[in-house]
mmCIF file of C-alpha atoms in Angstrom:
data_model
loop_
_atom_site.group_PDB
_atom_site.id
_atom_site.type_symbol
_atom_site.label_atom_id
_atom_site.label_comp_id
_atom_site.label_asym_id
_atom_site.label_seq_id
_atom_site.Cartn_x
_atom_site.Cartn_y
_atom_site.Cartn_z
ATOM 1 C CA UNK A 1 -37.004 -23.478 -72.471
ATOM 2 C CA UNK A 2 -38.816 -24.264 -69.212
ATOM 3 C CA UNK A 3 -36.829 -27.507 -68.883
ATOM 4 C CA UNK A 4 -33.510 -25.604 -69.162
ATOM 5 C CA UNK A 5 -34.560 -23.154 -66.441
ATOM 6 C CA UNK A 6 -35.563 -26.000 -64.108
ATOM 7 C CA UNK A 7 -32.263 -27.764 -64.828
ATOM 8 C CA UNK A 8 -30.314 -24.591 -63.998
ATOM 9 C CA UNK A 9 -32.258 -24.071 -60.759
ATOM 10 C CA UNK A 10 -31.696 -27.681 -59.714
ATOM 11 C CA UNK A 11 -27.979 -27.427 -60.529
ATOM 12 C CA UNK A 12 -27.619 -24.237 -58.497
ATOM 13 C CA UNK A 13 -29.413 -25.773 -55.506
ATOM 14 C CA UNK A 14 -27.191 -28.866 -55.640
ATOM 15 C CA UNK A 15 -24.068 -26.665 -55.817
ATOM 16 C CA UNK A 16 -25.211 -24.570 -52.851
ATOM 17 C CA UNK A 17 -25.907 -27.669 -50.761
ATOM 18 C CA UNK A 18 -22.549 -29.179 -51.724
ATOM 19 C CA UNK A 19 -20.615 -26.014 -50.874
ATOM 20 C CA UNK A 20 -22.474 -25.713 -47.553
ATOM 21 C CA UNK A 21 -21.450 -29.252 -46.627
ATOM 22 C CA UNK A 22 -17.826 -28.547 -47.518
ATOM 23 C CA UNK A 23 -17.729 -25.292 -45.549
ATOM 24 C CA UNK A 24 -19.386 -26.606 -42.406
ATOM 25 C CA UNK A 25 -17.760 -30.016 -42.034
ATOM 26 C CA UNK A 26 -14.543 -30.400 -40.029
ATOM 27 C CA UNK A 27 -11.431 -31.156 -42.022
ATOM 28 C CA UNK A 28 -9.909 -34.617 -41.916
ATOM 29 C CA UNK A 29 -7.351 -36.629 -43.859
ATOM 30 C CA UNK A 30 -6.465 -40.304 -43.925
ATOM 31 C CA UNK A 31 -3.042 -41.882 -43.745
ATOM 32 C CA UNK A 32 -3.419 -45.648 -43.913
ATOM 33 C CA UNK A 33 -6.146 -46.310 -41.296
ATOM 34 C CA UNK A 34 -5.249 -43.263 -39.204
ATOM 35 C CA UNK A 35 -7.761 -40.421 -39.297
ATOM 36 C CA UNK A 36 -6.250 -37.000 -38.687
ATOM 37 C CA UNK A 37 -9.086 -34.771 -37.616
ATOM 38 C CA UNK A 38 -9.003 -31.000 -37.237
ATOM 39 C CA UNK A 39 -11.786 -28.875 -35.890
ATOM 40 C CA UNK A 40 -11.931 -25.163 -35.461
ATOM 41 C CA UNK A 41 -14.234 -22.259 -36.194
ATOM 42 C CA UNK A 42 -15.644 -21.658 -39.646
ATOM 43 C CA UNK A 43 -15.855 -17.931 -38.982
ATOM 44 C CA UNK A 44 -14.390 -15.392 -36.592
ATOM 45 C CA UNK A 45 -14.029 -11.697 -36.001
ATOM 46 C CA UNK A 46 -10.808 -9.692 -35.876
ATOM 47 C CA UNK A 47 -9.113 -9.958 -32.461
ATOM 48 C CA UNK A 48 -10.755 -13.256 -31.455
ATOM 49 C CA UNK A 49 -8.734 -16.258 -30.317
ATOM 50 C CA UNK A 50 -9.028 -19.090 -32.825
ATOM 51 C CA UNK A 51 -8.205 -22.636 -31.682
ATOM 52 C CA UNK A 52 -7.553 -25.465 -34.132
ATOM 53 C CA UNK A 53 -7.632 -28.875 -32.400
ATOM 54 C CA UNK A 54 -5.838 -31.705 -34.182
ATOM 55 C CA UNK A 55 -6.830 -35.210 -33.126
ATOM 56 C CA UNK A 56 -5.993 -38.672 -34.369
ATOM 57 C CA UNK A 57 -8.515 -41.502 -34.533
ATOM 58 C CA UNK A 58 -7.922 -45.222 -35.255
ATOM 59 C CA UNK A 59 -4.482 -44.613 -33.822
ATOM 60 C CA UNK A 60 -2.164 -47.651 -34.119
ATOM 61 C CA UNK A 61 0.316 -46.046 -31.629
ATOM 62 C CA UNK A 62 2.325 -43.345 -33.322
ATOM 63 C CA UNK A 63 6.035 -43.011 -32.677
ATOM 64 C CA UNK A 64 6.674 -40.378 -35.351
ATOM 65 C CA UNK A 65 4.295 -38.074 -37.160
ATOM 66 C CA UNK A 66 4.782 -35.002 -39.304
ATOM 67 C CA UNK A 67 1.937 -32.735 -40.385
ATOM 68 C CA UNK A 68 1.639 -29.328 -41.979
ATOM 69 C CA UNK A 69 -1.095 -26.809 -41.333
ATOM 70 C CA UNK A 70 -1.512 -24.230 -44.055
ATOM 71 C CA UNK A 71 -3.308 -21.034 -43.073
ATOM 72 C CA UNK A 72 -3.955 -17.584 -44.492
ATOM 73 C CA UNK A 73 -1.516 -15.195 -42.823
ATOM 74 C CA UNK A 74 -3.699 -12.257 -43.880
ATOM 75 C CA UNK A 75 -6.456 -13.343 -41.463
ATOM 76 C CA UNK A 76 -4.598 -15.359 -38.787
ATOM 77 C CA UNK A 77 -1.533 -14.883 -36.609
ATOM 78 C CA UNK A 78 -0.042 -18.000 -34.948
ATOM 79 C CA UNK A 79 0.373 -17.597 -31.181
ATOM 80 C CA UNK A 80 1.256 -20.959 -29.607
ATOM 81 C CA UNK A 81 0.651 -24.706 -29.406
ATOM 82 C CA UNK A 82 -0.655 -26.731 -26.472
ATOM 83 C CA UNK A 83 0.175 -30.447 -26.548
ATOM 84 C CA UNK A 84 -1.811 -33.315 -25.012
ATOM 85 C CA UNK A 85 -0.788 -33.985 -21.383
ATOM 86 C CA UNK A 86 0.062 -37.617 -22.245
ATOM 87 C CA UNK A 87 2.635 -36.361 -24.753
ATOM 88 C CA UNK A 88 4.214 -33.668 -22.564
ATOM 89 C CA UNK A 89 4.359 -35.923 -19.484
ATOM 90 C CA UNK A 90 7.134 -38.011 -21.096
ATOM 91 C CA UNK A 91 10.368 -36.012 -21.153
ATOM 92 C CA UNK A 92 11.743 -38.313 -23.877
ATOM 93 C CA UNK A 93 9.121 -37.100 -26.369
ATOM 94 C CA UNK A 94 9.973 -34.388 -28.867
ATOM 95 C CA UNK A 95 7.235 -32.000 -29.958
ATOM 96 C CA UNK A 96 7.876 -29.179 -32.380
ATOM 97 C CA UNK A 97 5.756 -26.577 -34.150
ATOM 98 C CA UNK A 98 7.690 -24.315 -36.503
ATOM 99 C CA UNK A 99 6.468 -21.554 -38.807
ATOM 100 C CA UNK A 100 7.384 -21.433 -42.491
ATOM 101 C CA UNK A 101 6.491 -18.396 -44.615
ATOM 102 C CA UNK A 102 5.294 -19.273 -48.120
ATOM 103 C CA UNK A 103 3.885 -16.272 -49.967
ATOM 104 C CA UNK A 104 0.282 -15.424 -49.043
ATOM 105 C CA UNK A 105 0.013 -18.361 -46.650
ATOM 106 C CA UNK A 106 1.997 -19.632 -43.765
ATOM 107 C CA UNK A 107 2.750 -23.228 -42.957
ATOM 108 C CA UNK A 108 3.167 -24.724 -39.524
ATOM 109 C CA UNK A 109 5.319 -27.834 -39.497
ATOM 110 C CA UNK A 110 4.100 -30.068 -36.683
ATOM 111 C CA UNK A 111 6.386 -32.883 -35.591
ATOM 112 C CA UNK A 112 5.980 -35.516 -32.905
ATOM 113 C CA UNK A 113 8.533 -38.126 -31.906
ATOM 114 C CA UNK A 114 7.146 -40.265 -29.091
ATOM 115 C CA UNK A 115 9.499 -42.592 -27.237
ATOM 116 C CA UNK A 116 6.784 -45.008 -26.070
ATOM 117 C CA UNK A 117 4.265 -44.198 -28.796
ATOM 118 C CA UNK A 118 1.166 -42.028 -28.677
ATOM 119 C CA UNK A 119 -2.030 -44.097 -28.734
ATOM 120 C CA UNK A 120 -4.736 -41.691 -27.599
ATOM 121 C CA UNK A 121 -7.665 -40.577 -29.739
ATOM 122 C CA UNK A 122 -7.923 -37.294 -27.835
ATOM 123 C CA UNK A 123 -6.739 -33.944 -29.143
ATOM 124 C CA UNK A 124 -3.037 -34.350 -29.885
ATOM 125 C CA UNK A 125 -2.232 -30.652 -30.203
ATOM 126 C CA UNK A 126 -4.212 -27.418 -30.070
ATOM 127 C CA UNK A 127 -2.913 -24.594 -32.233
ATOM 128 C CA UNK A 128 -3.855 -21.151 -31.000
ATOM 129 C CA UNK A 129 -4.149 -18.218 -33.386
ATOM 130 C CA UNK A 130 -5.397 -14.659 -33.200
ATOM 131 C CA UNK A 131 -7.706 -13.484 -35.962
ATOM 132 C CA UNK A 132 -6.038 -10.447 -37.537
ATOM 133 C CA UNK A 133 -9.101 -9.939 -39.735
ATOM 134 C CA UNK A 134 -12.649 -11.303 -40.026
ATOM 135 C CA UNK A 135 -13.084 -14.602 -41.887
ATOM 136 C CA UNK A 136 -16.132 -16.609 -42.886
ATOM 137 C CA UNK A 137 -14.736 -19.909 -44.158
ATOM 138 C CA UNK A 138 -12.523 -22.583 -42.590
ATOM 139 C CA UNK A 139 -9.036 -21.041 -43.067
ATOM 140 C CA UNK A 140 -6.920 -24.181 -42.601
ATOM 141 C CA UNK A 141 -5.568 -27.018 -44.727
ATOM 142 C CA UNK A 142 -4.022 -30.062 -43.002
ATOM 143 C CA UNK A 143 -1.338 -32.004 -44.877
ATOM 144 C CA UNK A 144 0.100 -35.382 -43.848
ATOM 145 C CA UNK A 145 3.862 -34.859 -44.208
ATOM 146 C CA UNK A 146 5.577 -38.037 -43.056
ATOM 147 C CA UNK A 147 5.913 -40.860 -40.548
ATOM 148 C CA UNK A 148 8.437 -43.613 -40.009
ATOM 149 C CA UNK A 149 5.717 -45.902 -38.609
ATOM 150 C CA UNK A 150 5.152 -48.586 -41.223
ATOM 151 C CA UNK A 151 1.409 -48.697 -40.386
ATOM 152 C CA UNK A 152 1.070 -45.028 -41.403
ATOM 153 C CA UNK A 153 2.851 -45.109 -44.742
ATOM 154 C CA UNK A 154 0.305 -44.424 -47.485
#
């Protein structure tokens, strides 16, 4: 009986540590060798500005990239996007962030078409939200949507 209790305690501790790591680590996804990295607050209070920075690392020079950001529309309201100065300085580049309503969540479609290619590892785009309610866990999911760059096809 004592062994079962110790096993349960150990299992609970491992689960708590694992969940803590998941909740407090920034979100990232891989597409080929490209690392799409998003960082933002894990918690916020109603009325606060919430900024989600999306960066790309190991960037092989992107000419096209499509991402989706899924967020809980019950706790966040999308305000605007701010693009990297390298991207907006070229008038031939096309940058688009569009909202899509999907039930309890919203999706932001993020699209970049870069005439000369985007090769920076800095923040590509900052998405600005207002917290419409308190939250205490990272309220975003980043999804790699598409790219015509052959290096980025997974």
